[in-house]
Tab-separated table of C-alpha atoms and ligand atoms in Angstrom:
chain	number	residue	atom	x	y	z
A	1	MET	CA	-43.146	0.588	18.938
A	2	SER	CA	-41.076	-2.498	18.240
A	3	ALA	CA	-38.317	-3.545	20.606
A	4	GLN	CA	-35.809	-2.716	17.879
A	5	MET	CA	-37.015	0.865	17.585
A	6	THR	CA	-36.725	1.483	21.300
A	7	THR	CA	-33.190	0.093	21.639
A	8	SER	CA	-31.177	2.921	23.153
A	9	PHE	CA	-27.642	3.835	22.153
A	10	LYS	CA	-26.485	2.525	25.545
A	11	ASP	CA	-27.860	-0.935	24.727
A	12	ILE	CA	-26.416	-0.983	21.201
A	13	PHE	CA	-23.043	0.110	22.594
A	14	ALA	CA	-23.081	-2.535	25.344
A	15	SER	CA	-24.094	-5.312	22.970
A	16	GLU	CA	-21.544	-4.470	20.272
A	17	GLU	CA	-18.761	-4.086	22.814
A	18	GLN	CA	-19.669	-7.484	24.277
A	19	PHE	CA	-20.060	-9.462	21.074
A	20	GLN	CA	-17.840	-7.811	18.457
A	21	LEU	CA	-14.067	-8.133	18.530
A	22	ALA	CA	-12.384	-4.775	19.119
A	23	THR	CA	-11.146	-3.207	15.880
A	24	TYR	CA	-11.462	0.549	15.444
A	25	LYS	CA	-11.945	3.223	18.087
A	26	LYS	CA	-15.587	3.996	17.412
A	27	MET	CA	-17.416	7.313	17.572
A	28	PRO	CA	-20.120	7.207	20.277
A	29	ILE	CA	-23.039	7.136	17.845
A	30	ALA	CA	-25.038	4.342	16.181
A	31	ALA	CA	-25.725	4.978	12.480
A	32	GLU	CA	-29.232	3.911	11.560
A	33	ARG	CA	-30.194	5.618	8.317
A	34	GLY	CA	-28.485	7.685	5.646
A	35	GLU	CA	-29.556	10.066	2.925
A	36	GLY	CA	-27.044	11.857	0.711
A	37	VAL	CA	-24.460	13.548	2.930
A	38	TRP	CA	-26.507	12.997	6.076
A	39	ILE	CA	-26.462	10.189	8.613
A	40	TYR	CA	-29.262	9.720	11.146
A	41	THR	CA	-28.414	7.986	14.401
A	42	SER	CA	-30.439	5.570	16.508
A	43	ASP	CA	-31.701	8.460	18.659
A	44	GLY	CA	-32.792	10.442	15.588
A	45	THR	CA	-29.925	12.965	15.525
A	46	LYS	CA	-28.757	14.174	12.118
A	47	TYR	CA	-25.025	14.346	11.321
A	48	LEU	CA	-23.265	15.910	8.337
A	49	ASP	CA	-21.061	13.085	7.084
A	50	LEU	CA	-17.753	14.355	5.694
A	51	TYR	CA	-16.077	10.971	6.101
A	52	GLY	CA	-18.435	8.714	4.133
A	53	GLY	CA	-17.749	5.567	6.158
A	54	HIS	CA	-14.047	5.467	5.223
A	55	ALA	CA	-14.526	7.064	1.754
A	56	VAL	CA	-17.108	4.488	0.705
A	57	ALA	CA	-20.225	6.660	0.307
A	58	GLY	CA	-19.042	8.369	-2.891
A	59	THR	CA	-22.557	8.638	-4.304
A	60	GLY	CA	-23.830	9.633	-0.867
A	61	HIS	CA	-25.837	7.411	1.433
A	62	CYS	CA	-28.572	5.345	-0.215
A	63	HIS	CA	-28.504	7.035	-3.614
A	64	PRO	CA	-31.902	6.174	-5.158
A	65	LEU	CA	-30.387	4.805	-8.393
A	66	VAL	CA	-28.060	2.512	-6.461
A	67	VAL	CA	-30.754	1.330	-4.045
A	68	ALA	CA	-33.143	0.609	-6.937
A	69	ALA	CA	-30.491	-1.356	-8.856
A	70	ILE	CA	-29.585	-3.478	-5.812
A	71	ARG	CA	-33.244	-4.099	-4.990
A	72	SER	CA	-34.114	-5.097	-8.536
A	73	GLN	CA	-31.098	-7.416	-8.811
A	74	ALA	CA	-31.875	-8.966	-5.403
A	75	GLU	CA	-35.301	-9.968	-6.666
A	76	LYS	CA	-33.775	-11.741	-9.683
A	77	LEU	CA	-30.531	-13.421	-8.579
A	78	LEU	CA	-28.378	-12.687	-5.529
A	79	PHE	CA	-25.303	-14.473	-6.719
A	80	TYR	CA	-23.630	-16.752	-9.138
A	81	SER	CA	-19.882	-17.050	-9.500
A	82	ASN	CA	-17.591	-16.483	-12.494
A	83	LEU	CA	-18.355	-19.987	-13.723
A	84	VAL	CA	-21.281	-18.529	-15.637
A	85	TYR	CA	-21.794	-15.417	-17.746
A	86	SER	CA	-24.085	-12.670	-16.478
A	87	GLU	CA	-25.637	-9.688	-18.211
A	88	THR	CA	-25.294	-7.669	-14.990
A	89	ARG	CA	-21.571	-8.398	-14.816
A	90	ALA	CA	-21.089	-7.745	-18.520
A	91	ARG	CA	-22.773	-4.338	-18.207
A	92	ALA	CA	-20.773	-3.348	-15.101
A	93	ALA	CA	-17.456	-4.347	-16.683
A	94	GLU	CA	-18.258	-2.555	-19.943
A	95	LYS	CA	-19.303	0.609	-18.120
A	96	LEU	CA	-16.218	0.589	-15.889
A	97	ILE	CA	-13.870	0.108	-18.841
A	98	SER	CA	-15.693	2.803	-20.854
A	99	ILE	CA	-14.857	5.467	-18.236
A	100	SER	CA	-11.267	4.234	-17.697
A	101	PRO	CA	-8.192	5.611	-19.463
A	102	ASN	CA	-8.014	4.100	-22.977
A	103	SER	CA	-5.063	1.818	-22.340
A	104	LEU	CA	-6.864	0.017	-19.476
A	105	THR	CA	-9.042	-2.476	-21.266
A	106	LYS	CA	-10.015	-5.253	-18.845
A	107	ALA	CA	-11.363	-5.487	-15.289
A	108	PHE	CA	-10.787	-8.154	-12.651
A	109	PHE	CA	-13.415	-7.997	-9.888
A	110	CYS	CA	-12.756	-8.936	-6.279
A	111	ASN	CA	-14.158	-7.878	-2.921
A	112	SER	CA	-11.964	-5.269	-1.240
A	113	GLY	CA	-9.037	-2.915	-1.615
A	114	THR	CA	-6.491	-5.202	-0.051
A	115	GLU	CA	-7.540	-8.047	-2.359
A	116	ALA	CA	-7.278	-5.785	-5.413
A	117	ASN	CA	-3.736	-4.836	-4.376
A	118	GLU	CA	-2.724	-8.463	-3.705
A	119	ASN	CA	-3.908	-9.407	-7.186
A	120	ALA	CA	-2.227	-6.403	-8.791
A	121	MET	CA	1.122	-7.348	-7.242
A	122	ARG	CA	0.600	-10.966	-8.284
A	123	MET	CA	-0.075	-9.876	-11.876
A	124	ALA	CA	3.095	-7.752	-11.863
A	125	ARG	CA	5.105	-10.769	-10.689
A	126	MET	CA	3.460	-13.100	-13.194
A	127	HIS	CA	4.020	-10.682	-16.058
A	128	THR	CA	7.671	-9.970	-15.296
A	129	GLY	CA	8.761	-13.278	-13.753
A	130	ARG	CA	10.348	-11.164	-10.982
A	131	GLU	CA	9.471	-10.899	-7.287
A	132	LYS	CA	10.345	-7.528	-5.772
A	133	ILE	CA	7.817	-4.739	-5.258
A	134	ILE	CA	8.726	-1.116	-4.475
A	135	THR	CA	6.218	0.891	-2.408
A	136	PHE	CA	6.520	4.163	-0.518
A	137	SER	CA	6.868	5.372	3.045
A	138	GLY	CA	3.477	6.702	4.135
A	139	GLY	CA	1.500	4.519	1.704
A	140	PHE	CA	-1.290	2.245	2.948
A	141	HIS	CA	-2.331	-0.757	0.863
A	142	GLY	CA	-4.406	-3.040	3.116
A	143	ARG	CA	-4.135	-5.643	5.833
A	144	THR	CA	-3.707	-9.017	4.100
A	145	ALA	CA	-0.211	-10.504	4.030
A	146	ASP	CA	1.264	-9.075	0.831
A	147	ALA	CA	-0.568	-5.735	1.035
A	148	ILE	CA	0.410	-5.109	4.664
A	149	SER	CA	4.010	-5.992	3.796
A	150	ALA	CA	3.818	-3.278	1.117
A	151	THR	CA	2.557	-0.766	3.697
A	152	PHE	CA	5.416	1.340	5.025
A	153	LEU	CA	3.218	3.341	7.375
A	154	GLY	CA	3.293	3.278	11.167
A	155	LYS	CA	2.813	-0.061	12.856
A	156	TYR	CA	1.254	-1.964	9.965
A	157	ARG	CA	4.200	-4.042	8.763
A	158	GLU	CA	4.872	-4.902	12.408
A	159	ILE	CA	1.337	-6.256	12.999
A	160	GLY	CA	1.565	-8.133	9.680
A	161	LYS	CA	4.689	-10.117	10.683
A	162	PRO	CA	6.053	-12.343	9.260
A	163	ASN	CA	6.159	-10.049	6.221
A	164	VAL	CA	6.126	-11.330	2.668
A	165	PRO	CA	9.719	-11.017	1.402
A	166	GLY	CA	10.770	-8.779	-1.478
A	167	HIS	CA	9.134	-5.519	-0.392
A	168	ILE	CA	11.327	-2.441	-0.789
A	169	GLU	CA	10.665	1.068	0.544
A	170	ALA	CA	11.237	4.326	-1.326
A	171	GLU	CA	10.380	7.896	-0.364
A	172	PHE	CA	7.123	9.299	-1.749
A	173	GLY	CA	7.768	12.228	-4.081
A	174	ASN	CA	11.526	11.606	-4.184
A	175	ILE	CA	12.445	10.062	-7.534
A	176	ASN	CA	16.099	9.625	-6.559
A	177	SER	CA	15.057	7.340	-3.718
A	178	VAL	CA	13.433	5.135	-6.378
A	179	ARG	CA	16.524	5.234	-8.611
A	180	ASP	CA	18.568	4.099	-5.589
A	181	VAL	CA	16.641	0.828	-5.210
A	182	VAL	CA	15.469	0.037	-8.725
A	183	ASP	CA	16.991	-2.701	-10.878
A	184	GLU	CA	16.021	-5.572	-13.207
A	185	THR	CA	14.812	-7.738	-10.290
A	186	VAL	CA	11.878	-5.440	-9.508
A	187	ALA	CA	8.451	-6.621	-10.717
A	188	GLY	CA	6.319	-3.647	-9.750
A	189	ILE	CA	6.156	-0.183	-8.264
A	190	MET	CA	2.910	0.458	-6.408
A	191	LEU	CA	1.737	3.731	-4.897
A	192	GLU	CA	-1.234	5.645	-3.605
A	193	PRO	CA	-1.053	8.676	-5.919
A	194	ILE	CA	-2.313	10.747	-2.995
A	195	GLN	CA	-1.327	9.235	0.334
A	196	SER	CA	-4.540	9.477	2.305
A	197	MET	CA	-3.878	7.847	5.677
A	198	ALA	CA	-0.466	9.511	5.912
A	199	GLY	CA	-2.258	12.872	6.118
A	200	VAL	CA	-3.250	13.434	2.467
A	201	ARG	CA	0.262	13.800	1.045
A	202	THR	CA	0.639	14.736	-2.618
A	203	ALA	CA	3.587	14.641	-5.027
A	204	ASN	CA	4.468	16.862	-8.002
A	205	ALA	CA	3.086	15.843	-11.392
A	206	ASN	CA	6.599	15.225	-12.712
A	207	PHE	CA	7.171	12.567	-10.002
A	208	PHE	CA	4.565	10.394	-11.743
A	209	ARG	CA	6.090	11.019	-15.185
A	210	ASP	CA	9.550	10.100	-13.868
A	211	LEU	CA	8.188	6.940	-12.247
A	212	LYS	CA	6.647	5.895	-15.555
A	213	THR	CA	9.945	6.508	-17.348
A	214	ILE	CA	11.834	4.411	-14.800
A	215	CYS	CA	9.277	1.606	-15.115
A	216	ASP	CA	9.536	1.652	-18.919
A	217	GLU	CA	13.349	1.626	-18.804
A	218	HIS	CA	13.477	-1.392	-16.481
A	219	GLY	CA	10.424	-3.356	-17.651
A	220	ILE	CA	8.627	-2.747	-14.338
A	221	ILE	CA	4.833	-2.736	-13.893
A	222	LEU	CA	3.453	0.532	-12.508
A	223	ILE	CA	0.442	0.123	-10.193
A	224	TYR	CA	-1.716	2.950	-8.850
A	225	ASP	CA	-3.626	2.047	-5.700
A	226	GLU	CA	-6.711	4.172	-6.372
A	227	VAL	CA	-8.785	2.548	-3.654
A	228	GLN	CA	-9.326	6.048	-2.261
A	229	THR	CA	-8.564	8.348	-5.204
A	230	GLY	CA	-10.603	6.396	-7.783
A	231	VAL	CA	-14.265	6.600	-8.814
A	232	GLY	CA	-14.448	10.390	-8.956
A	233	ARG	CA	-13.010	11.388	-5.615
A	234	THR	CA	-10.427	13.787	-7.033
A	235	GLY	CA	-12.877	15.391	-9.493
A	236	THR	CA	-11.899	13.109	-12.384
A	237	TRP	CA	-12.886	9.460	-12.694
A	238	PHE	CA	-9.354	8.395	-11.758
A	239	PHE	CA	-6.036	9.970	-10.782
A	240	ALA	CA	-4.589	7.846	-13.624
A	241	GLY	CA	-4.554	9.969	-16.759
A	242	SER	CA	-5.316	13.197	-14.859
A	243	ALA	CA	-3.395	16.464	-15.074
A	244	ALA	CA	-2.367	16.107	-11.405
A	245	GLY	CA	-0.309	13.084	-12.463
A	246	ASP	CA	0.893	14.602	-15.771
A	247	GLY	CA	-1.488	12.343	-17.696
A	248	VAL	CA	0.419	9.183	-16.743
A	249	VAL	CA	-1.610	5.981	-16.989
A	250	PRO	CA	-0.099	3.017	-15.116
A	251	ASP	CA	-0.307	-0.641	-16.178
A	252	ILE	CA	-2.749	-1.479	-13.360
A	253	VAL	CA	-5.207	0.619	-11.325
A	254	THR	CA	-6.775	-0.870	-8.200
A	255	LEU	CA	-10.184	0.223	-6.924
A	256	ALA	CA	-12.573	-0.509	-4.039
A	257	LYS	CA	-14.267	1.765	-1.442
A	258	ALA	CA	-16.683	3.996	-3.424
A	259	LEU	CA	-16.938	1.581	-6.385
A	260	GLY	CA	-20.021	-0.161	-4.984
A	261	SER	CA	-21.465	2.688	-2.863
A	262	GLY	CA	-21.254	0.390	0.177
A	263	ILE	CA	-21.624	-3.070	-1.348
A	264	PRO	CA	-18.171	-4.672	-0.936
A	265	VAL	CA	-16.387	-4.751	-4.273
A	266	GLY	CA	-12.839	-4.253	-5.505
A	267	ALA	CA	-11.336	-4.238	-8.984
A	268	CYS	CA	-8.078	-4.205	-10.905
A	269	LEU	CA	-8.135	-2.372	-14.232
A	270	VAL	CA	-5.385	-3.675	-16.476
A	271	SER	CA	-3.868	-3.055	-19.883
A	272	ASP	CA	-3.968	-5.605	-22.723
A	273	ARG	CA	-0.272	-6.238	-22.102
A	274	ILE	CA	-0.962	-7.419	-18.536
A	275	ALA	CA	-4.144	-9.259	-19.485
A	276	GLY	CA	-2.153	-11.162	-22.124
A	277	SER	CA	0.036	-12.760	-19.469
A	278	ILE	CA	-2.853	-13.908	-17.254
A	279	LYS	CA	-4.218	-17.370	-17.956
A	280	GLU	CA	-7.322	-19.123	-16.671
A	281	ASN	CA	-6.952	-20.076	-13.004
A	282	ASP	CA	-4.081	-17.666	-12.361
A	283	LEU	CA	-6.539	-15.412	-10.519
A	284	GLY	CA	-9.822	-16.229	-8.858
A	285	THR	CA	-12.330	-15.438	-6.131
A	286	THR	CA	-15.702	-16.884	-5.208
A	287	PHE	CA	-17.558	-13.649	-4.602
A	288	GLY	CA	-15.778	-11.258	-6.994
A	289	GLY	CA	-18.082	-10.305	-9.865
A	290	GLY	CA	-21.243	-11.400	-8.005
A	291	MET	CA	-24.500	-9.946	-9.272
A	292	ILE	CA	-25.410	-7.681	-6.342
A	293	ALA	CA	-21.933	-6.109	-6.388
A	294	MET	CA	-22.038	-5.719	-10.165
A	295	ALA	CA	-25.476	-4.077	-10.066
A	296	ALA	CA	-24.086	-1.692	-7.442
A	297	VAL	CA	-21.026	-0.872	-9.590
A	298	GLU	CA	-23.041	-0.100	-12.704
A	299	ALA	CA	-25.528	2.036	-10.746
A	300	THR	CA	-22.755	3.842	-8.847
A	301	LEU	CA	-21.097	4.934	-12.094
A	302	ALA	CA	-24.476	5.861	-13.579
A	303	ALA	CA	-25.373	7.938	-10.508
A	304	ILE	CA	-22.070	9.852	-10.655
A	305	GLU	CA	-22.719	10.613	-14.316
A	306	HIS	CA	-26.406	11.397	-13.895
A	307	ASP	CA	-25.837	13.876	-11.055
A	308	GLN	CA	-22.701	15.341	-12.708
A	309	MET	CA	-20.758	14.682	-9.549
A	310	LEU	CA	-17.311	15.131	-11.116
A	311	THR	CA	-17.997	18.780	-11.961
A	312	ASN	CA	-19.632	19.161	-8.558
A	313	VAL	CA	-16.466	17.929	-6.830
A	314	GLN	CA	-14.331	20.434	-8.749
A	315	ALA	CA	-16.650	23.373	-8.038
A	316	VAL	CA	-17.336	22.599	-4.399
A	317	GLU	CA	-13.653	21.856	-3.693
A	318	SER	CA	-12.811	25.427	-4.806
A	319	TYR	CA	-15.583	26.841	-2.648
A	320	LEU	CA	-14.475	24.803	0.375
A	321	ARG	CA	-10.857	25.900	-0.044
A	322	GLU	CA	-11.974	29.551	-0.264
A	323	GLN	CA	-13.985	29.224	2.926
A	324	LEU	CA	-11.134	27.495	4.766
A	325	LYS	CA	-8.895	30.500	3.979
A	326	GLN	CA	-11.108	32.538	6.343
A	327	ILE	CA	-10.140	30.324	9.284
A	328	GLU	CA	-6.793	31.506	10.586
A	329	GLN	CA	-6.083	28.296	12.531
A	330	VAL	CA	-5.918	26.400	9.205
A	331	VAL	CA	-2.247	26.215	8.245
A	332	ALA	CA	-2.664	24.396	4.891
A	333	VAL	CA	-5.155	22.368	2.870
A	334	HIS	CA	-3.665	19.279	1.210
A	335	GLY	CA	-5.088	16.988	-1.446
A	336	LEU	CA	-7.387	17.196	-4.413
A	337	GLY	CA	-11.136	17.160	-4.985
A	338	PHE	CA	-12.909	15.548	-2.053
A	339	LEU	CA	-9.803	13.916	-0.610
A	340	LEU	CA	-8.653	16.802	1.558
A	341	GLY	CA	-6.348	17.104	4.557
A	342	ILE	CA	-6.824	20.236	6.658
A	343	GLU	CA	-3.635	20.973	8.561
A	344	PHE	CA	-3.724	22.876	11.854
A	345	ALA	CA	-0.924	24.171	14.034
A	346	GLN	CA	-2.556	22.170	16.826
A	347	LYS	CA	-3.607	18.513	17.121
A	348	ALA	CA	-6.548	17.481	14.929
A	349	ALA	CA	-8.022	14.814	17.249
A	350	PRO	CA	-9.683	17.291	19.663
A	351	ILE	CA	-11.064	19.201	16.635
A	352	HIS	CA	-12.457	15.951	15.217
A	353	GLN	CA	-14.052	15.249	18.599
A	354	ALA	CA	-15.505	18.742	18.965
A	355	LEU	CA	-16.883	18.655	15.410
A	356	LEU	CA	-18.695	15.462	16.297
A	357	GLU	CA	-20.319	17.280	19.187
A	358	GLU	CA	-21.426	19.872	16.587
A	359	LYS	CA	-22.933	16.965	14.569
A	360	VAL	CA	-20.242	16.843	11.883
A	361	ILE	CA	-18.391	13.584	11.120
A	362	SER	CA	-14.800	14.043	9.897
A	363	GLY	CA	-11.672	11.878	9.954
A	364	THR	CA	-8.203	11.975	11.431
A	365	SER	CA	-5.007	10.595	9.849
A	366	SER	CA	-1.611	9.371	10.892
A	367	ASN	CA	-0.410	12.988	10.776
A	368	PRO	CA	-1.613	14.240	14.194
A	369	ASN	CA	-2.216	17.784	12.872
A	370	VAL	CA	-4.281	16.792	9.835
A	371	LEU	CA	-8.065	16.412	9.771
A	372	ARG	CA	-9.257	14.384	6.779
A	373	LEU	CA	-12.375	15.004	4.718
A	374	LEU	CA	-13.701	12.308	2.373
A	375	PRO	CA	-17.288	13.441	1.818
A	376	PRO	CA	-19.804	12.112	-0.698
A	377	LEU	CA	-19.189	13.538	-4.184
A	378	SER	CA	-22.632	15.143	-3.991
A	379	LEU	CA	-21.684	17.584	-1.184
A	380	GLN	CA	-23.163	21.028	-1.864
A	381	ARG	CA	-22.083	24.584	-0.939
A	382	GLU	CA	-24.806	24.926	1.738
A	383	GLU	CA	-23.462	21.812	3.431
A	384	VAL	CA	-19.934	23.233	3.261
A	385	ASP	CA	-21.341	26.300	5.068
A	386	VAL	CA	-22.653	24.043	7.841
A	387	PHE	CA	-19.162	22.557	8.210
A	388	ILE	CA	-17.359	25.906	8.078
A	389	SER	CA	-19.621	27.392	10.721
A	390	ALA	CA	-19.056	24.348	12.995
A	391	LEU	CA	-15.288	24.414	12.404
A	392	THR	CA	-15.058	28.152	13.075
A	393	GLN	CA	-16.837	27.694	16.372
A	394	VAL	CA	-14.736	24.663	17.317
A	395	VAL	CA	-11.293	26.132	16.617
A	396	GLN	CA	-12.137	29.279	18.523
B	1	PLP	C1	-5.311	3.404	-0.346
B	1	PLP	C2	-5.887	2.150	0.236
B	1	PLP	N1	-5.560	0.965	-0.291
B	1	PLP	C3	-6.069	-0.179	0.185
B	1	PLP	C4	-6.937	-0.192	1.248
B	1	PLP	C5	-7.502	-1.477	1.755
B	1	PLP	O1	-8.840	-1.572	1.391
B	1	PLP	P1	-9.826	-2.580	2.140
B	1	PLP	O2	-10.001	-2.090	3.527
B	1	PLP	O3	-11.090	-2.544	1.311
B	1	PLP	O4	-9.173	-3.916	2.090
B	1	PLP	C6	-7.311	1.020	1.847
B	1	PLP	C7	-8.217	1.040	2.998
B	1	PLP	O5	-8.330	1.985	3.732
B	1	PLP	C8	-6.771	2.230	1.331
B	1	PLP	O6	-7.085	3.410	1.853
């Protein structure tokens, strides 16, 4: 056996703790291999992954179509920037636009969710010639300067000080709170259509319609941060245009997370109106639109289509909700599709911990009573049964 294969969890833990700067509170496992909804750890234990590495593994771990596309691209060309054309990029952009709501006609590729949001806000400012951005309490938009300043959730604005000026807070789901702060100096309104980190908070469909009306009345750009809700997670390709949002399509949709199945990639989808006000050199990034990321995007969308994952999400969500009704400790189930928040009368952190001991990976949120599930879109009923049996045991 090679030295690498015999490295124990204790050694991996000690080495990472010594050499990597502290960021997240980690689970005491080392992920080594993944297949679909399963993660295998360094000691060979199998875990049901209902968190997908922060909602990234939408197509599941190592989907064969995605792996093959990345491998084949890697053998041809790892990278060239936007200074040249690329068939791989052309195909990814065309595919992404073909599944987007009709009014969104162009894609800008970057590398992460926060970068997509920074660029979306910049486009709103460029288009309107105004500076202010309205976002919502409980929304999370990323950790770079402008995005963290737009994040009215917990400690984030505090750790992002000094904040970028011109960010205004409104109350999610409360249209009057928007009317109170809106005027002709506002460039954009940006929101997570389902607030994930806040504990999977939803708003009524008419909230989205009213927001669109307000934006149209005041010439404001509406931005949906679909970093979590996009790419099939809610059972439709996007929240934009879906019945849950009364069919409203914003001017800009931002994406990341599941878009590349694990290869870092972000995107802004924009309307012709927005694209018309963006000139060469207004936006840019070295890595955005690189060939490996673009191969991953095209294959991710193809895999979702090929395996009919959108219908799977809708069907398995219903099944999961039915099963959760049998567990009396579950007070409510929030969210849509595979972005679900299970609310308990008790704290969720010990449940999360105990589920891990039962070999199930789940997530917490900033609502202490809500356990978050963001599983791969390929999750099946039998795997839901594994979760339900573990949860039943844990809550008892
Ligand atoms: C809704 C939302 N927007 C933006 C971001 C930031 O994305 P990234 O971490 O890729 O910068 C996140 C990350 O969790 C998110 O959940």
